[in-house]
Coordinates of C-alpha atoms in Angstrom, one line a residue:
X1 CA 106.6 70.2 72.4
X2 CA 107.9 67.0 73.8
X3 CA 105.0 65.3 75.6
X4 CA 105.8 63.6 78.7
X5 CA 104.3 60.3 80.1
X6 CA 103.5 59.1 83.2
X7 CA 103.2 55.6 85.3
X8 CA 99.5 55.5 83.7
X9 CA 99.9 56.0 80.2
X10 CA 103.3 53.6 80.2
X11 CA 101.2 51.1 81.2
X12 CA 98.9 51.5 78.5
X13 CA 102.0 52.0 76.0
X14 CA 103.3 48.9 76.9
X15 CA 100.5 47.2 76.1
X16 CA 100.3 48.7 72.9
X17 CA 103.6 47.8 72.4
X18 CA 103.0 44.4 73.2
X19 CA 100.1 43.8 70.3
X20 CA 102.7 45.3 68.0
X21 CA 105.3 43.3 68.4
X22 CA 103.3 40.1 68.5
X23 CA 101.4 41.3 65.1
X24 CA 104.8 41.9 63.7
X25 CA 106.0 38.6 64.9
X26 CA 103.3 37.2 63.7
X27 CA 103.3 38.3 60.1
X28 CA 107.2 37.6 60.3
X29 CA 106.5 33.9 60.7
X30 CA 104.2 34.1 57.4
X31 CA 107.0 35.4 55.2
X32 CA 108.0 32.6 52.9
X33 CA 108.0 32.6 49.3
X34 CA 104.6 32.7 47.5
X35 CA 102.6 34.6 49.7
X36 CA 101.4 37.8 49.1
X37 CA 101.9 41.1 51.2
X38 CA 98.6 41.5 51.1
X39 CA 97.8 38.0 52.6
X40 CA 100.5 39.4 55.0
X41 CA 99.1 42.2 55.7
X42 CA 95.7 40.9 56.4
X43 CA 97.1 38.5 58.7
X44 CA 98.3 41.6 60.9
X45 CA 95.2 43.2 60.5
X46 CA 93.5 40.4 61.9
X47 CA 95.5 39.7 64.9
X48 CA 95.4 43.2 65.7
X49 CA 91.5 43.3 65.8
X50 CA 91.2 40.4 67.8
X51 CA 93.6 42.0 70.1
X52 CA 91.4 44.4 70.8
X53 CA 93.6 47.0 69.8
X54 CA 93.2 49.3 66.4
X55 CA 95.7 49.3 63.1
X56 CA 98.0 52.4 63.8
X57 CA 98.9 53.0 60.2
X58 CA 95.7 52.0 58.3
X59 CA 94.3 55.3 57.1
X60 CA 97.2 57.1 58.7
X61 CA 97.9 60.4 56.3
X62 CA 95.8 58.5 53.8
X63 CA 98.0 55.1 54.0
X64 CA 95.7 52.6 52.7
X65 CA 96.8 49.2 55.0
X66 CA 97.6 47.7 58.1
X67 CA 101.3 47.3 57.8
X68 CA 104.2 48.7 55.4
X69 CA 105.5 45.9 53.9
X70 CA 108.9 47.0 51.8
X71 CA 110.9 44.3 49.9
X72 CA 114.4 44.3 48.8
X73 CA 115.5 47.9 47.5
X74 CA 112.2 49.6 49.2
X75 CA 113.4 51.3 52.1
X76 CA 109.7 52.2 53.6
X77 CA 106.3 52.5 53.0
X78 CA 105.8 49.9 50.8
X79 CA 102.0 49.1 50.2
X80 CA 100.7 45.6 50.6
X81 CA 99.4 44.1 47.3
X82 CA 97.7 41.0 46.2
X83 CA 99.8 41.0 42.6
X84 CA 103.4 41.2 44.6
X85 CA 104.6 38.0 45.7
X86 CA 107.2 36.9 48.2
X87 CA 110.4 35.5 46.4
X88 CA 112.8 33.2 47.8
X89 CA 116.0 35.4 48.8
X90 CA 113.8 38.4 49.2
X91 CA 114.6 40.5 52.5
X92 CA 111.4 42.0 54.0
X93 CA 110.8 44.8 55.9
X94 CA 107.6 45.2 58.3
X95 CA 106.5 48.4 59.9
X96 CA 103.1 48.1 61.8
X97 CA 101.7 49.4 65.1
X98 CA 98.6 48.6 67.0
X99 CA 96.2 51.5 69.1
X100 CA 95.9 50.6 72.0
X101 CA 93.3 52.5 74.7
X102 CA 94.3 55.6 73.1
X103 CA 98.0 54.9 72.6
X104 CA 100.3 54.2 70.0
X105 CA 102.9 50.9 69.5
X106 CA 105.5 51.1 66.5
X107 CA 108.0 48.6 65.5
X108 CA 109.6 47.4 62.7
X109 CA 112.0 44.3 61.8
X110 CA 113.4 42.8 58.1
X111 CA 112.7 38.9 57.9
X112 CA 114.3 36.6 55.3
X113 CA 112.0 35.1 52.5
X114 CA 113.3 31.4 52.2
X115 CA 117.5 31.0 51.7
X116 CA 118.9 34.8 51.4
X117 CA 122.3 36.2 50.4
X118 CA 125.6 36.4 52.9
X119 CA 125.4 39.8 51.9
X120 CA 121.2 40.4 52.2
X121 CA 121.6 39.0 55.2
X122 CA 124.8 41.0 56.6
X123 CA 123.1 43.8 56.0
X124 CA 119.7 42.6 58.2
X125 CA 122.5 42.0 61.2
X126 CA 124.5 45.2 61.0
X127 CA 120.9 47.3 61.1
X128 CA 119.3 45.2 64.0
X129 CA 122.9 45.5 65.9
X130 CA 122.7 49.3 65.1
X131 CA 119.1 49.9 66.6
X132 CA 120.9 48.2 69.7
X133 CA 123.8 50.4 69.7
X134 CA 121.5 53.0 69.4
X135 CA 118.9 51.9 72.5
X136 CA 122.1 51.6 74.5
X137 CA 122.6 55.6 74.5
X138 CA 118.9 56.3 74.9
X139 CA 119.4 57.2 78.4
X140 CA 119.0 59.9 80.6
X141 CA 120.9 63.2 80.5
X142 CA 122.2 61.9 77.0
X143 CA 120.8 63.8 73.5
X144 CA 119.4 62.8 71.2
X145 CA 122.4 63.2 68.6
X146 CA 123.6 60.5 71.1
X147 CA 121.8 58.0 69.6
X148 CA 121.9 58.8 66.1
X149 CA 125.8 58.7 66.7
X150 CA 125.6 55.5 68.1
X151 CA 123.5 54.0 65.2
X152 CA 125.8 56.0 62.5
X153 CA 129.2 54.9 63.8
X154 CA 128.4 51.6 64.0
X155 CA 126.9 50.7 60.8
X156 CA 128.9 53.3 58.4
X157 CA 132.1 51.1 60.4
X158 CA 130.6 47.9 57.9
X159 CA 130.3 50.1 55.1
X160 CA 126.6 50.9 54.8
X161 CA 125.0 54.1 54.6
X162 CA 122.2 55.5 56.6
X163 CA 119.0 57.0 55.1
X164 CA 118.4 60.6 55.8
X165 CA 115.1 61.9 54.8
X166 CA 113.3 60.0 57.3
X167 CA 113.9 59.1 60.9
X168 CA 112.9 57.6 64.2
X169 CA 110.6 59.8 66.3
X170 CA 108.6 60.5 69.5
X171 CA 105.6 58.5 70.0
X172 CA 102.3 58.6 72.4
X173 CA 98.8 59.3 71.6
X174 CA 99.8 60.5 68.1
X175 CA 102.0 57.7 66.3
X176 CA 104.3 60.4 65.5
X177 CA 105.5 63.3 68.2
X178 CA 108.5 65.4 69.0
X179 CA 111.4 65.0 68.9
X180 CA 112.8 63.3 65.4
X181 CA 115.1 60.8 66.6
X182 CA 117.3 60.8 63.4
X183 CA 119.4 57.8 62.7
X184 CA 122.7 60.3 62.6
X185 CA 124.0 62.6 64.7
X186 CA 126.5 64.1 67.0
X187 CA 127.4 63.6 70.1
X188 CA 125.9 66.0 73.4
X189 CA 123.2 67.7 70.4
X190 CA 119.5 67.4 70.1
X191 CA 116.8 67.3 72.5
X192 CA 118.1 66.0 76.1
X193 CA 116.2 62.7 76.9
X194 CA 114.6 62.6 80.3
X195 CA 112.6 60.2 82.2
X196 CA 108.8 60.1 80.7
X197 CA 109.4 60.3 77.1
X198 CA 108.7 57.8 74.6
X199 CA 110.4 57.2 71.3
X200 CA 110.5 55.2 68.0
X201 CA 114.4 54.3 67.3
X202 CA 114.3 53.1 63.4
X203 CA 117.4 52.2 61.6
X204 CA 117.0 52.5 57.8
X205 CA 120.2 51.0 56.5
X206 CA 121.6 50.6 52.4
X207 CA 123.9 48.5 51.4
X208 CA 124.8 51.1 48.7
X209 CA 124.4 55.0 48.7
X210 CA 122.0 57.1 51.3
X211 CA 120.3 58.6 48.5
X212 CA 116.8 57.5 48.3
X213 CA 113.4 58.4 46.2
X214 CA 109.8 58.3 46.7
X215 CA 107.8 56.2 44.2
X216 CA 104.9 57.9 41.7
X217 CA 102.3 56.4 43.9
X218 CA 103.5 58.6 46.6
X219 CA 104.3 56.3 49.6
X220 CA 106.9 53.8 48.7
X221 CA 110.3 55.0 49.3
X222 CA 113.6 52.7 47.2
X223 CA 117.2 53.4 47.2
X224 CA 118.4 55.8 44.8
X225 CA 121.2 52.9 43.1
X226 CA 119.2 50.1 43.6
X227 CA 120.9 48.3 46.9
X228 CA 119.3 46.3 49.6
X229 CA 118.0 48.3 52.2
X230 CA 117.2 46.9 56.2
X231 CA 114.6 48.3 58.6
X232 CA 114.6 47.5 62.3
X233 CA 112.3 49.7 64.7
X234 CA 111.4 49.3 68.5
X235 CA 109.8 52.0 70.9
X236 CA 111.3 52.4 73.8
X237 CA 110.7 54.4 76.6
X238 CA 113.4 56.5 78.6
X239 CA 113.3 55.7 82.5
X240 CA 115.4 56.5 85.2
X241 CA 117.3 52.8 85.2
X242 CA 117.6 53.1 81.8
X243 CA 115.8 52.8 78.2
X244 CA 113.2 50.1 78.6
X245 CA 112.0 48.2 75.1
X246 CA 107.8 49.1 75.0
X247 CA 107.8 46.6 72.1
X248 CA 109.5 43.8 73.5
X249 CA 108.4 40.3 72.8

């Protein structure tokens, strides 16, 4: 069931998305070669807390830290660690969301670690440009295969590839709601979007293949081949005028 939500609760989303973005901007200006993702991560944490606001993914489904922090060829749900330093050229991927009075914030962007590749860093523009491509069709009346569409054309145009297993998704008082908001589609299928709902629109781009894999330690998902992989997430929320970005800066 698709939960709808009104003036009230928008308000408090927005606010929720407002700690998340500014926690993920604010671990984004850490990244640099020779921290830590833990250091990172506690970082977030920490602005978070003062916020006011709780760690959406800390404990979530057993995930043991504030943030997923997933380097190069990890796609998502990479766990912070003290051992795994930043490198220069590394491309990093932060997912983290703050709990706000009840509700849930989600957002995700990949930062460059020092001087990166043309290509590392093609790839980070063609996935950002893609989540806009796909925000642009979440609108009302349109499906949800309308924005997966969007997001597929445009970045299988450049030549990358688009992760399958896991997609975007509805969020509210649970981080993660109906519908999936997969990062593929058709045109005029899926769920219609109408004014009220809320959703998490996250391109996972490769450089190489789609196929991906799911680490022994359960959590942290790479690319099948080895590639660079991009992750770029905002919620957003569907109004009459128009998809409006909860998790704006």
């Amino acid at each position: 069931m698709i939960i709808l939500k009104n003036a009230h609760q928008l308000k408090k989303m927005r606010e929720a998305g407002r700690i998340s973005q500014l926690a993920l901007l604010e671990g984004g200006k850490h990244v640099a070669p020779g921290i830590t993702t833990e250091e990172l991560d506690h970082i977030m944490h920490e602005f978070i807390v003062k916020a006011g606001a709780k760690p959406s993914f800390l404990g979530y489904g057993g995930f043991p830290a504030t943030a997923c922090i997933s380097v190069n060829n990890e796609v998502i749900h990479g766990i912070p660690d003290r051992k795994h330093k930043i490198q220069n050229g590394d491309i990093v991927s932060i997912d983290v969301g703050a709990i706000y009075d009840g509700f849930n914030g989600d957002n995700a962007w990949t930062f460059a670690a020092g001087t990166v590749s043309a290509q590392a860093q093609a790839l980070m523009d063609a996935t950002r440009d893609g989540l806009f491509e796909g925000i642009k069709a979440a609108r009302p009346g349109n499906r949800v295969g309308d924005i997966g569409h969007a997001v597929q054309t445009y970045v299988e145009a450049l030549g990358y590839s688009v992760v399958r297993p896991f997609v975007g998704h509805g969020v509210g008082e649970d981080m993660h709601e109906e519908p999936d908001v997969p990062n593929y589609g058709r045109v005029g299928h899926g769920a219609r979007l109408v004014p009220g709902m809320v959703i998490a629109i996250e391109p996972m781009i490769n450089q190489g293949a789609k196929e991906v894999q799911t680490m022994p330690n359960g959590w942290t998902v790479t690319t099948m081949d080895g590639s660079l992989s991009a992750h770029f997430e905002h919620t957003v929320a569907i109004t009459e005028d128009g998809p409006v970005i909860l998790t704006a800066p």
